[in-house]
XYZ file of C-alpha atoms in Angstrom:
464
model
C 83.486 107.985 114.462
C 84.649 111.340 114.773
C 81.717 114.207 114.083
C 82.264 117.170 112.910
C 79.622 119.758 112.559
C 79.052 122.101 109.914
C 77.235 125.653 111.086
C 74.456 126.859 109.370
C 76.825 129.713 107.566
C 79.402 127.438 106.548
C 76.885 124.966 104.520
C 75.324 128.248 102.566
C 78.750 129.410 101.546
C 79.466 125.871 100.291
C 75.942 125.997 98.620
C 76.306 129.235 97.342
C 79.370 127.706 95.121
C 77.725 124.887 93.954
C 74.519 126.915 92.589
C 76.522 128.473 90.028
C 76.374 125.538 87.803
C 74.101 125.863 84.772
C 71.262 123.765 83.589
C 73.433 122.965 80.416
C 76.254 121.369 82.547
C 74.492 119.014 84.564
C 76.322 115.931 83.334
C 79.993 117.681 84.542
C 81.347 117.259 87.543
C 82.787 120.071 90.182
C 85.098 120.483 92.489
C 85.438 123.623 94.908
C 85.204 125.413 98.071
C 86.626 127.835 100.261
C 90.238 127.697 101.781
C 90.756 129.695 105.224
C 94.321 131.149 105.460
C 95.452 130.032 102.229
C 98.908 128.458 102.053
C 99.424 129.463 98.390
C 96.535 130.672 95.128
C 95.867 127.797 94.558
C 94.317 123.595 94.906
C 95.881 121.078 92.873
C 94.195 117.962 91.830
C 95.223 114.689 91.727
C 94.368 111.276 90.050
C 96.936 108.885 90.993
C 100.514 111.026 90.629
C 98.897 112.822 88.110
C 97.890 116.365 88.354
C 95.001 116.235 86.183
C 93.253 119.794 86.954
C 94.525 123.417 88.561
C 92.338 125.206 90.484
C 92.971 129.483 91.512
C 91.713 130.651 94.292
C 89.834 133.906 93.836
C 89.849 137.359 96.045
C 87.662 135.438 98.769
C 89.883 132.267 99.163
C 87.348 130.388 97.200
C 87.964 128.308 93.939
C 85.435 126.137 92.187
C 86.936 123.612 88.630
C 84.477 122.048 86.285
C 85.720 118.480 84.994
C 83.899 117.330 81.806
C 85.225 113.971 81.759
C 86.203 111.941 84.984
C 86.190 108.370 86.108
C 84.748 107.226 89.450
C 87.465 106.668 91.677
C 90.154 108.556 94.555
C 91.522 111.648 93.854
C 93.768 113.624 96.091
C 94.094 117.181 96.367
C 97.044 119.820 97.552
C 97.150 122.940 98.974
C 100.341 124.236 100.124
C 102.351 120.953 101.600
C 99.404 119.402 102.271
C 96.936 117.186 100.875
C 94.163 115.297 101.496
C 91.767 112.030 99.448
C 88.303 112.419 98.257
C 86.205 110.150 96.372
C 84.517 111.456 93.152
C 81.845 110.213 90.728
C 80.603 111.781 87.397
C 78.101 114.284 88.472
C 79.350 115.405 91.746
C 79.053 118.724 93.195
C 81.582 118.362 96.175
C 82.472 121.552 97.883
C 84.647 121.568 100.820
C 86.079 124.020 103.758
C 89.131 123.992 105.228
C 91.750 126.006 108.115
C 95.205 125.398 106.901
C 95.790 125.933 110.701
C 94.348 122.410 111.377
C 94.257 121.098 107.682
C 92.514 117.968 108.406
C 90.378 117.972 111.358
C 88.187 121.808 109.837
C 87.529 119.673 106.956
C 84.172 119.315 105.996
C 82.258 118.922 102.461
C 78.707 119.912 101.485
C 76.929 119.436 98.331
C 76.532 116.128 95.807
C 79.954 113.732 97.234
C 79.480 114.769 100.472
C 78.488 112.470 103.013
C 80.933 110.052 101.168
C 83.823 112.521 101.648
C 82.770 113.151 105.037
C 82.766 109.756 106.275
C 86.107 109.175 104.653
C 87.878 112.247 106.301
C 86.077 110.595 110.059
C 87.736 107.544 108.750
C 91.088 109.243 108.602
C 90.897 111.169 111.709
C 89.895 108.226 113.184
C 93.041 106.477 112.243
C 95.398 109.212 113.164
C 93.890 108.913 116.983
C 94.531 105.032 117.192
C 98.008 105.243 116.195
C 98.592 106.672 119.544
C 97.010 104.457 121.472
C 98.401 101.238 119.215
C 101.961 101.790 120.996
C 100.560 99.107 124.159
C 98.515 97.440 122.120
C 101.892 95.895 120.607
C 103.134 95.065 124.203
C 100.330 92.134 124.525
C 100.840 88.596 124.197
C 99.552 86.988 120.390
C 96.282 85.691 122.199
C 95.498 88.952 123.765
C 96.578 91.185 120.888
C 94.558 89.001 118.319
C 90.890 88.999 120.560
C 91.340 92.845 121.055
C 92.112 93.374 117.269
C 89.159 90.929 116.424
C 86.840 93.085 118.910
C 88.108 96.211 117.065
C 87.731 94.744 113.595
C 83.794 94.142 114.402
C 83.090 97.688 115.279
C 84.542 98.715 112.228
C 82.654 96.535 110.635
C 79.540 97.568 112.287
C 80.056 101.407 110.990
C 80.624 100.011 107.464
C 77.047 98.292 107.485
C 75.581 100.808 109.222
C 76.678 103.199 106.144
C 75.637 101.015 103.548
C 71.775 100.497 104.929
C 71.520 103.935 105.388
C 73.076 104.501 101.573
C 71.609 101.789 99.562
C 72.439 103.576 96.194
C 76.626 103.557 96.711
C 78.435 102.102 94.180
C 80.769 99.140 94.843
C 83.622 101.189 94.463
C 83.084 102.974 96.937
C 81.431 100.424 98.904
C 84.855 98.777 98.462
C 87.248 102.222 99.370
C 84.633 102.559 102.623
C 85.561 98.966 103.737
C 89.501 99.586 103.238
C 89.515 103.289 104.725
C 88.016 101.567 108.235
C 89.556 98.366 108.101
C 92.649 98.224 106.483
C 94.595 100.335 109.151
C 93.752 97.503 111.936
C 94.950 94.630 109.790
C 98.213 96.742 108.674
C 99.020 96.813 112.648
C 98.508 93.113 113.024
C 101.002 92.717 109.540
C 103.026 94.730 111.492
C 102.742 93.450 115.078
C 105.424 90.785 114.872
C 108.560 93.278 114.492
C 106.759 96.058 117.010
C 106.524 92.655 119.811
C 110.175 91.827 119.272
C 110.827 95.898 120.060
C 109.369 95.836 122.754
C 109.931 92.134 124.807
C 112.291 91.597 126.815
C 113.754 88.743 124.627
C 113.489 91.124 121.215
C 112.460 88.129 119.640
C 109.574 87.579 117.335
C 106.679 85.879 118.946
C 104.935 82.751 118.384
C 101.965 83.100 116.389
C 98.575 80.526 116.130
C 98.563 79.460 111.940
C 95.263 81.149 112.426
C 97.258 84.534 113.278
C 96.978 85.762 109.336
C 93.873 84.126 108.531
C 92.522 87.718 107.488
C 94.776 87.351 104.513
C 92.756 84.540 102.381
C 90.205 87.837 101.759
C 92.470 90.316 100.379
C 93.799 91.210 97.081
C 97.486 93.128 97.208
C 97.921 94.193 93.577
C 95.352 96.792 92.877
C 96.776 100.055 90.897
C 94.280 102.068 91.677
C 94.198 101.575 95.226
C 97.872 101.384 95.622
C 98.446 105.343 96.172
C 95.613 105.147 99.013
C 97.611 105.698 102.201
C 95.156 102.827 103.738
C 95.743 99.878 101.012
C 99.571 100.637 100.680
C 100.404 101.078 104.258
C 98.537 97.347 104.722
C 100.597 95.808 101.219
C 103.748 97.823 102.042
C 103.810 95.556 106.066
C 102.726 92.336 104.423
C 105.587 92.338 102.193
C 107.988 93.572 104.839
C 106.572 90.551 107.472
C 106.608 88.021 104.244
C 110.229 88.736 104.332
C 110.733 88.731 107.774
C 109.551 85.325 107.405
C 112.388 84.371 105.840
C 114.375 83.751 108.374
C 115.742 87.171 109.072
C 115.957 88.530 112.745
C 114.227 91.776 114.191
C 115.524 94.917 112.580
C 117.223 97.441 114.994
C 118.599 100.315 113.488
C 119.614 99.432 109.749
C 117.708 96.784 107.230
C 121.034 94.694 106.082
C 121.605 94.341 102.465
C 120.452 90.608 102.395
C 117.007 91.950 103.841
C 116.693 94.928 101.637
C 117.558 92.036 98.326
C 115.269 89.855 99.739
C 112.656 92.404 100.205
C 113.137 93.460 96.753
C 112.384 89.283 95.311
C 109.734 89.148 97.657
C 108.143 92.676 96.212
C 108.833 90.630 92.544
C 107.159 87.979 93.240
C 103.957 89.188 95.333
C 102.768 92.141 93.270
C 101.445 91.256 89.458
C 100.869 94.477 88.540
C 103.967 96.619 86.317
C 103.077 99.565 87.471
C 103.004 98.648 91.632
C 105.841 96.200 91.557
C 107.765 99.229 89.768
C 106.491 101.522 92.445
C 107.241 99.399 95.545
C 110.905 98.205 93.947
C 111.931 102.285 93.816
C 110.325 103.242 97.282
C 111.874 100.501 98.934
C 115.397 100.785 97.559
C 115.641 104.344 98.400
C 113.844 104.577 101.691
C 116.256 101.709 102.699
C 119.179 103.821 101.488
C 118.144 106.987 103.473
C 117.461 105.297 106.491
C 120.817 103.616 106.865
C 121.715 107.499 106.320
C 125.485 106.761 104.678
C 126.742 107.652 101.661
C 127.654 103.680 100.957
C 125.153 101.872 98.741
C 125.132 98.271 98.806
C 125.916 96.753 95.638
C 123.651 93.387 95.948
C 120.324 95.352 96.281
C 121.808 97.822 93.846
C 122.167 95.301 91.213
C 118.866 93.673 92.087
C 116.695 96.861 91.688
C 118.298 97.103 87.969
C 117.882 93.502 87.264
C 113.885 93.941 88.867
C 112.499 97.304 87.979
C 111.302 97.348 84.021
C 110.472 101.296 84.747
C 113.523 103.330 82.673
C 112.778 106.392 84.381
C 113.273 104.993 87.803
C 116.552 102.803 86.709
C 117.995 106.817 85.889
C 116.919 108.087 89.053
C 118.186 105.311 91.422
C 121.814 105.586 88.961
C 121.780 109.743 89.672
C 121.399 108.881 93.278
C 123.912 106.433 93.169
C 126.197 109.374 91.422
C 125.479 111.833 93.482
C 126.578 109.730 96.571
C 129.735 109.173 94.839
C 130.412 112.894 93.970
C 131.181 114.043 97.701
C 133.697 111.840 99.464
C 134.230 110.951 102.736
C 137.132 112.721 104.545
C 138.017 114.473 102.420
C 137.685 118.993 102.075
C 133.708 119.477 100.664
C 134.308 121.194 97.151
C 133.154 124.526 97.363
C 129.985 126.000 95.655
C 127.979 129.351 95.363
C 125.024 129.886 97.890
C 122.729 133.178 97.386
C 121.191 134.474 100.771
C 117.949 136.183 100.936
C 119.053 139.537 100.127
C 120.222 137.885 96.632
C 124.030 137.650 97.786
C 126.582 135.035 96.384
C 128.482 133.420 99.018
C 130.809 131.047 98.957
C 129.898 127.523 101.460
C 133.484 127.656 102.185
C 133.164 130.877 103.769
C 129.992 130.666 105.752
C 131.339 126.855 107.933
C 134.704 127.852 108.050
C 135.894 126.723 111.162
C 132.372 125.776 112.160
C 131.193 122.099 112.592
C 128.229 122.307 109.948
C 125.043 119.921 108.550
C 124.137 121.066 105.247
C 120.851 120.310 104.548
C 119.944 120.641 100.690
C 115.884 120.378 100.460
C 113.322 119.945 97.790
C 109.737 121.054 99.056
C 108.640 117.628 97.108
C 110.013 115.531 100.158
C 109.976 117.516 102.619
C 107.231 120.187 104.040
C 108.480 123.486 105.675
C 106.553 122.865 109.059
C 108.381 119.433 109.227
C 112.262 121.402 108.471
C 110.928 123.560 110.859
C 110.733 121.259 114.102
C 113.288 119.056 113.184
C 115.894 121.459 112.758
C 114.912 123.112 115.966
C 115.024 119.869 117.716
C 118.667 119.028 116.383
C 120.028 122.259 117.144
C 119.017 122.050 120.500
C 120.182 117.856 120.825
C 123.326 119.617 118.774
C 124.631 122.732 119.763
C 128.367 122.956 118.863
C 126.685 122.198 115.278
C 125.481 125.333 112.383
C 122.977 123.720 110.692
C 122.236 125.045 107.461
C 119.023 125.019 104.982
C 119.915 125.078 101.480
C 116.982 124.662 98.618
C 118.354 122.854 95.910
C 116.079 124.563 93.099
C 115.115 128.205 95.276
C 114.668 132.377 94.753
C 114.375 134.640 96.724
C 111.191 134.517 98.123
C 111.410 130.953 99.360
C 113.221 131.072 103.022
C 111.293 129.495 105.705
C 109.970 132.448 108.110
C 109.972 130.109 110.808
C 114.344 129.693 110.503
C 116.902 132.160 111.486
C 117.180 133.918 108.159
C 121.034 133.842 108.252
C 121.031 130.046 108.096
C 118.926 129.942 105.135
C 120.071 129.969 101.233
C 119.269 128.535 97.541
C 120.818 127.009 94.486
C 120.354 128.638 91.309
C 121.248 126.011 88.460
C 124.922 127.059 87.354
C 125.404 126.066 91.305
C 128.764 123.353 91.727
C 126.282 121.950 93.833
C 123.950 120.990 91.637
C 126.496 118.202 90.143
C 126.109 116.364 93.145
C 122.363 117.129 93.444
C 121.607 115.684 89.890
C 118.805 113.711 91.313
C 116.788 116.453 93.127
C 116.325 114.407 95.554
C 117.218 115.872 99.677
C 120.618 115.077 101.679
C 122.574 115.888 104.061
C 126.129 116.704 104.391
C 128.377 116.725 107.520
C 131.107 118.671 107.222
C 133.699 119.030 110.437
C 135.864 122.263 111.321
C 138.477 121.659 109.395
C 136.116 121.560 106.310
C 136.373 117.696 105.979
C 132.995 115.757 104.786
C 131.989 113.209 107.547
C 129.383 111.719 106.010
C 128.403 112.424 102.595
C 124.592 111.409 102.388
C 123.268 111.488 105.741
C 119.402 111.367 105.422
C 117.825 114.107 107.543
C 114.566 111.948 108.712
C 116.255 108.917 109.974
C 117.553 108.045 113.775
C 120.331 106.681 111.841
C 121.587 110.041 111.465
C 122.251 110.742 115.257
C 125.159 108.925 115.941
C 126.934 111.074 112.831
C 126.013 114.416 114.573
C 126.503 113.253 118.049
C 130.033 112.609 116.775
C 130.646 115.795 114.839
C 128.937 117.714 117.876
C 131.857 116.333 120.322
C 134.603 117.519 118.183
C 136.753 120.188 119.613
C-alpha cells in the first residue's frame, strides 16, 4: 500500500483539535481538522446525497463539528469541488489534514477513526495508480488476463487479513467496506475486460471466455443502498450490468450506445437491482449519461418511454421530462434565440452580439457537474484542437464573483434568473450549444465531456 507519513507537528495540531472535547460529551462523535489553502470557509458533510452537517472553517483554516447522533457507516465530505469517503462510528474523534494543491494524496487522519480512514485513503490512492497501468493488462489473452488478476486478487487479499489480525476489535461493517475498497476495483476491471479486449484486438470482437471467467460473482451481493454511492461497489455493479447486457447479444460499443442497448440496459438495471432506491438511481444515471455521450440534441423515444414506464422516483420522471424540454427548446439550424449575458464587470450583453460572425460553443455550466479545474483544461485543450472556434463559459445560476481565474475573463459570463436562457436551461443541468457564423445552432445539446462531441466542432471549426 501506499504510506504516507505524518510529522511529528502535523499529529499535535490534529491532537490539539481533538482535546477540546469535554468529559460530558464523550458519547458524541467529531469530525475536524485543518484545511491548507482552503478552496472555500467551509467542509460539507455527507451521508449518502445528504448533507447532514456544515462545518466553518475558522481564522486558522481549521474546523472541528460535534454530531450527537450518527450511524456507523460511509460518509463523504466536500471542500471546494472536491471530496473525499471516510468511515465513521459513534464515538469517533477523526481529525484530518489536507493541501487542496494535492487533495488526496496530503491526506492523512489522526485521532479515534484513524487508522481506518487511513487505510481507506491508501486503498484509494492505490486504485488511482493501477488504472494506469490496467490499459495492457486488457491487451492479454482470457487465460493470461484471468491468472494475473487472480495473482492480484491474493495480495489484496493478503493486506485485508493482515488488517484484520492486527485490528481484532473492527466491526463487520467495516470489515466488509475494507474488503470492497481493495477488492472491488480488480473485479470491476475483469466485469469490464470483455468490451476493453474487443477495443483493443485486432478483430474488435469480444473474446472467448472459460464458464469459470465470472466465477467471482456467486460471492457478491449487487443491491446494497448503502454501499451503492461508494465509488468502489458502484463502479463494480454499474460494469456488471453493462457486461450482463452486453451479453445479450449486442456487439462492442464504438462511439454511441444504440437505443436498443441503452432499453435493454435499462430492463436489465429492472430486473438485477431489488432495491427502489438503487434501481431508481441506476435507471436516471444511465438514461442521461447515455444521452450526453451520444452528445445530440435527439433523444430516442424507446429508452425515453422505458425510463417512464421503469423509474417509480417522481422527482427523477420531472427531471429526465425538463431535459427532454430543454433539448427541444433550441432547434437545429435554425438562428439561436437571443438572451442577456452579464460579464464580470456586471454588464448586460446581448449573446447575439458577442458570436456575431464568430463560429461559437456555448458552454452553460453548473459547478454541480462540473469542477472549475476540469472547465479549465478542457477548454484549453479544445481551443487549441479548435481554433477558428470562441468558446464561451456561461454559468447558468452565477454573480459576479464566480468567473474562473484560470479563463480569459472576456470569454466568461452568468445567467441571472429573468435570463431567456434559462427557458431552455429548466433542468440545471450543463450543455453545449454550437452555433455557426451566420448565428445558426448546429447542434443543440452537445455534451461537453464526451468524444462524441468532436466531430460537431471539427465541423464547425472548418467552416469558412
Amino acid at each position: 500500500m501506499i504510506n504516507k507519513v505524518i510529522t511529528f507537528l502535523q499529529i499535535l495540531l490534529l491532537i490539539g483539535l481533538i482535546s477540546c472535547k469535554s468529559e460530558n460529551n464523550k458519547r458524541a462523535t467529531y469530525f475536524g481538522g485543518k484545511i491548507i489553502n482552503p478552496k472555500s470557509n467551509h467542509v460539507v458533510l455527507f451521508s449518502m446525497d445528504k448533507a447532514i452537517d456544515t462545518f466553518y472553517l475558522d481564522k486558522t483554516n481549521r474546523f472541528i463539528g460535534k454530531l450527537d447522533s450518527i450511524d456507523e457507516g460511509l460518509y463523504s465530505f466536500f471542500h471546494g469541488n472536491e471530496s473525499q469517503y471516510i468511515y465513521l462510528e459513534p464515538k469517533d474523534s477523526l481529525m484530518l489534514r489536507l493541501n487542496t494543491w494535492a487533495f488526496d494524496e496530503s491526506l492523512v487522519f489522526a485521532g479515534e477513526g484513524a487508522e481506518r480512514n487511513n487505510i481507506l485513503i491508501d486503498c484509494f490512492l492505490e486504485d488511482e495508480k493501477e488504472k494506469k497501468e490496467f490499459y495492457n493488462q486488457n491487451k492479454l489473452e482470457p487465460t493470461k488476463f484471468k491468472e494475473k488478476m487472480d495473482s492480484l486478487f491474493v495480495l489484496k487479499l493478503k493486506t485485508y487479513i493482515t488488517y484484520l489480525e492486527n485490528h481484532p476489535n473492527e466491526t463487520k461493517g467495516f470489515s466488509e467496506v475494507l474488503k470492497i475498497s481493495l477488492t472491488y476495483p480488480l473485479l470491476a476491471r475483469i466485469e469490464k475486460y470483455p468490451i476493453m479486449y474487443a477495443k483493443y484486438s485486432k478483430t474488435r470482437n469480444f473474446p472467448e471466455l472459460d464458464k469459470s471467467f465470472f466465477n467471482f460473482r456467486n460471492n457478491i451481493k449487487i443491491d446494497k443502498d448503502l454501499l451503492m454511492y461508494y465509488p468502489p461497489y458502484y463502479r463494480y455493479v454499474k460494469n456488471y450490468l453493462y457486461n450482463e447486457t452486453y451479453s445479450l447479444g449486442h456487439p462492442p460499443v464504438k462511439n454511441t450506445y444504440s437505443a436498443k442497448f441503452t432499453f435493454d440496459l435499462l430492463n436489465t438495471i429492472d430486473k438485477k437491482i431489488v432495491s427502489e432506491k438503487s434501481r431508481n438511481a441506476l435507471l436516471k444515471e444511465t438514461f442521461i449519461s447515455h444521452f450526453y455521450n451520444k452528445s445530440s440534441c435527439n433523444i430516442n423515444k424507446d429508452p425515453l418511454n422505458k425510463f417512464f414506464e421503469l423509474s417509480t422516483s417522481e422527482k427523477d420522471k420531472k427531471l429526465i421530462q425538463k431535459i427532454v424540454n430543454d433539448a427541444k427548446a433550441v432547434v437545429k439550424n435554425q438562428k439561436i434565440q437571443d438572451f442577456d449575458v452579464i460579464d464580470y464587470s456586471d454588464s448586460k450583453k446581448s449573446i447575439k452580439d458577442i458570436i456575431k460572425g464568430k463560429s461559437a460553443m456555448l458552454l452553460f455550466w453548473n459547478p454541480a457537474y462540473y469542477s472549475e479545474s476540469y472547465i479549465v483544461s478542457r477548454v484549453n485543450y479544445l481551443s487549441t484542437s479548435y481554433p477558428n472556434i470562441k468558446f464561451i463559459q456561461i454559468k447558468i445560476d452565477g454573480n459576479d464573483s464566480d468567473r474562473i481565474k484560470e479563463l480569459d475573463i472576456k470569454d466568461q459570463f452568468y445567467l441571472d434568473e429573468n435570463s431567456e436562457a434559462q427557458t431552455f436551461l429548466t433542468s440545471k443541468m450543463p450543455r453545449c450549444i454550437l452555433v455557426n457564423k451566420l448565428g445558426k445552432v448546429t447542434n443543440g445539446y452537445a455534451s461537453f465531456s464526451s468524444y462524441n462531441i468532436n466531430p460537431y466542432l471539427k465541423l464547425l471549426n472548418e467552416i469558412n
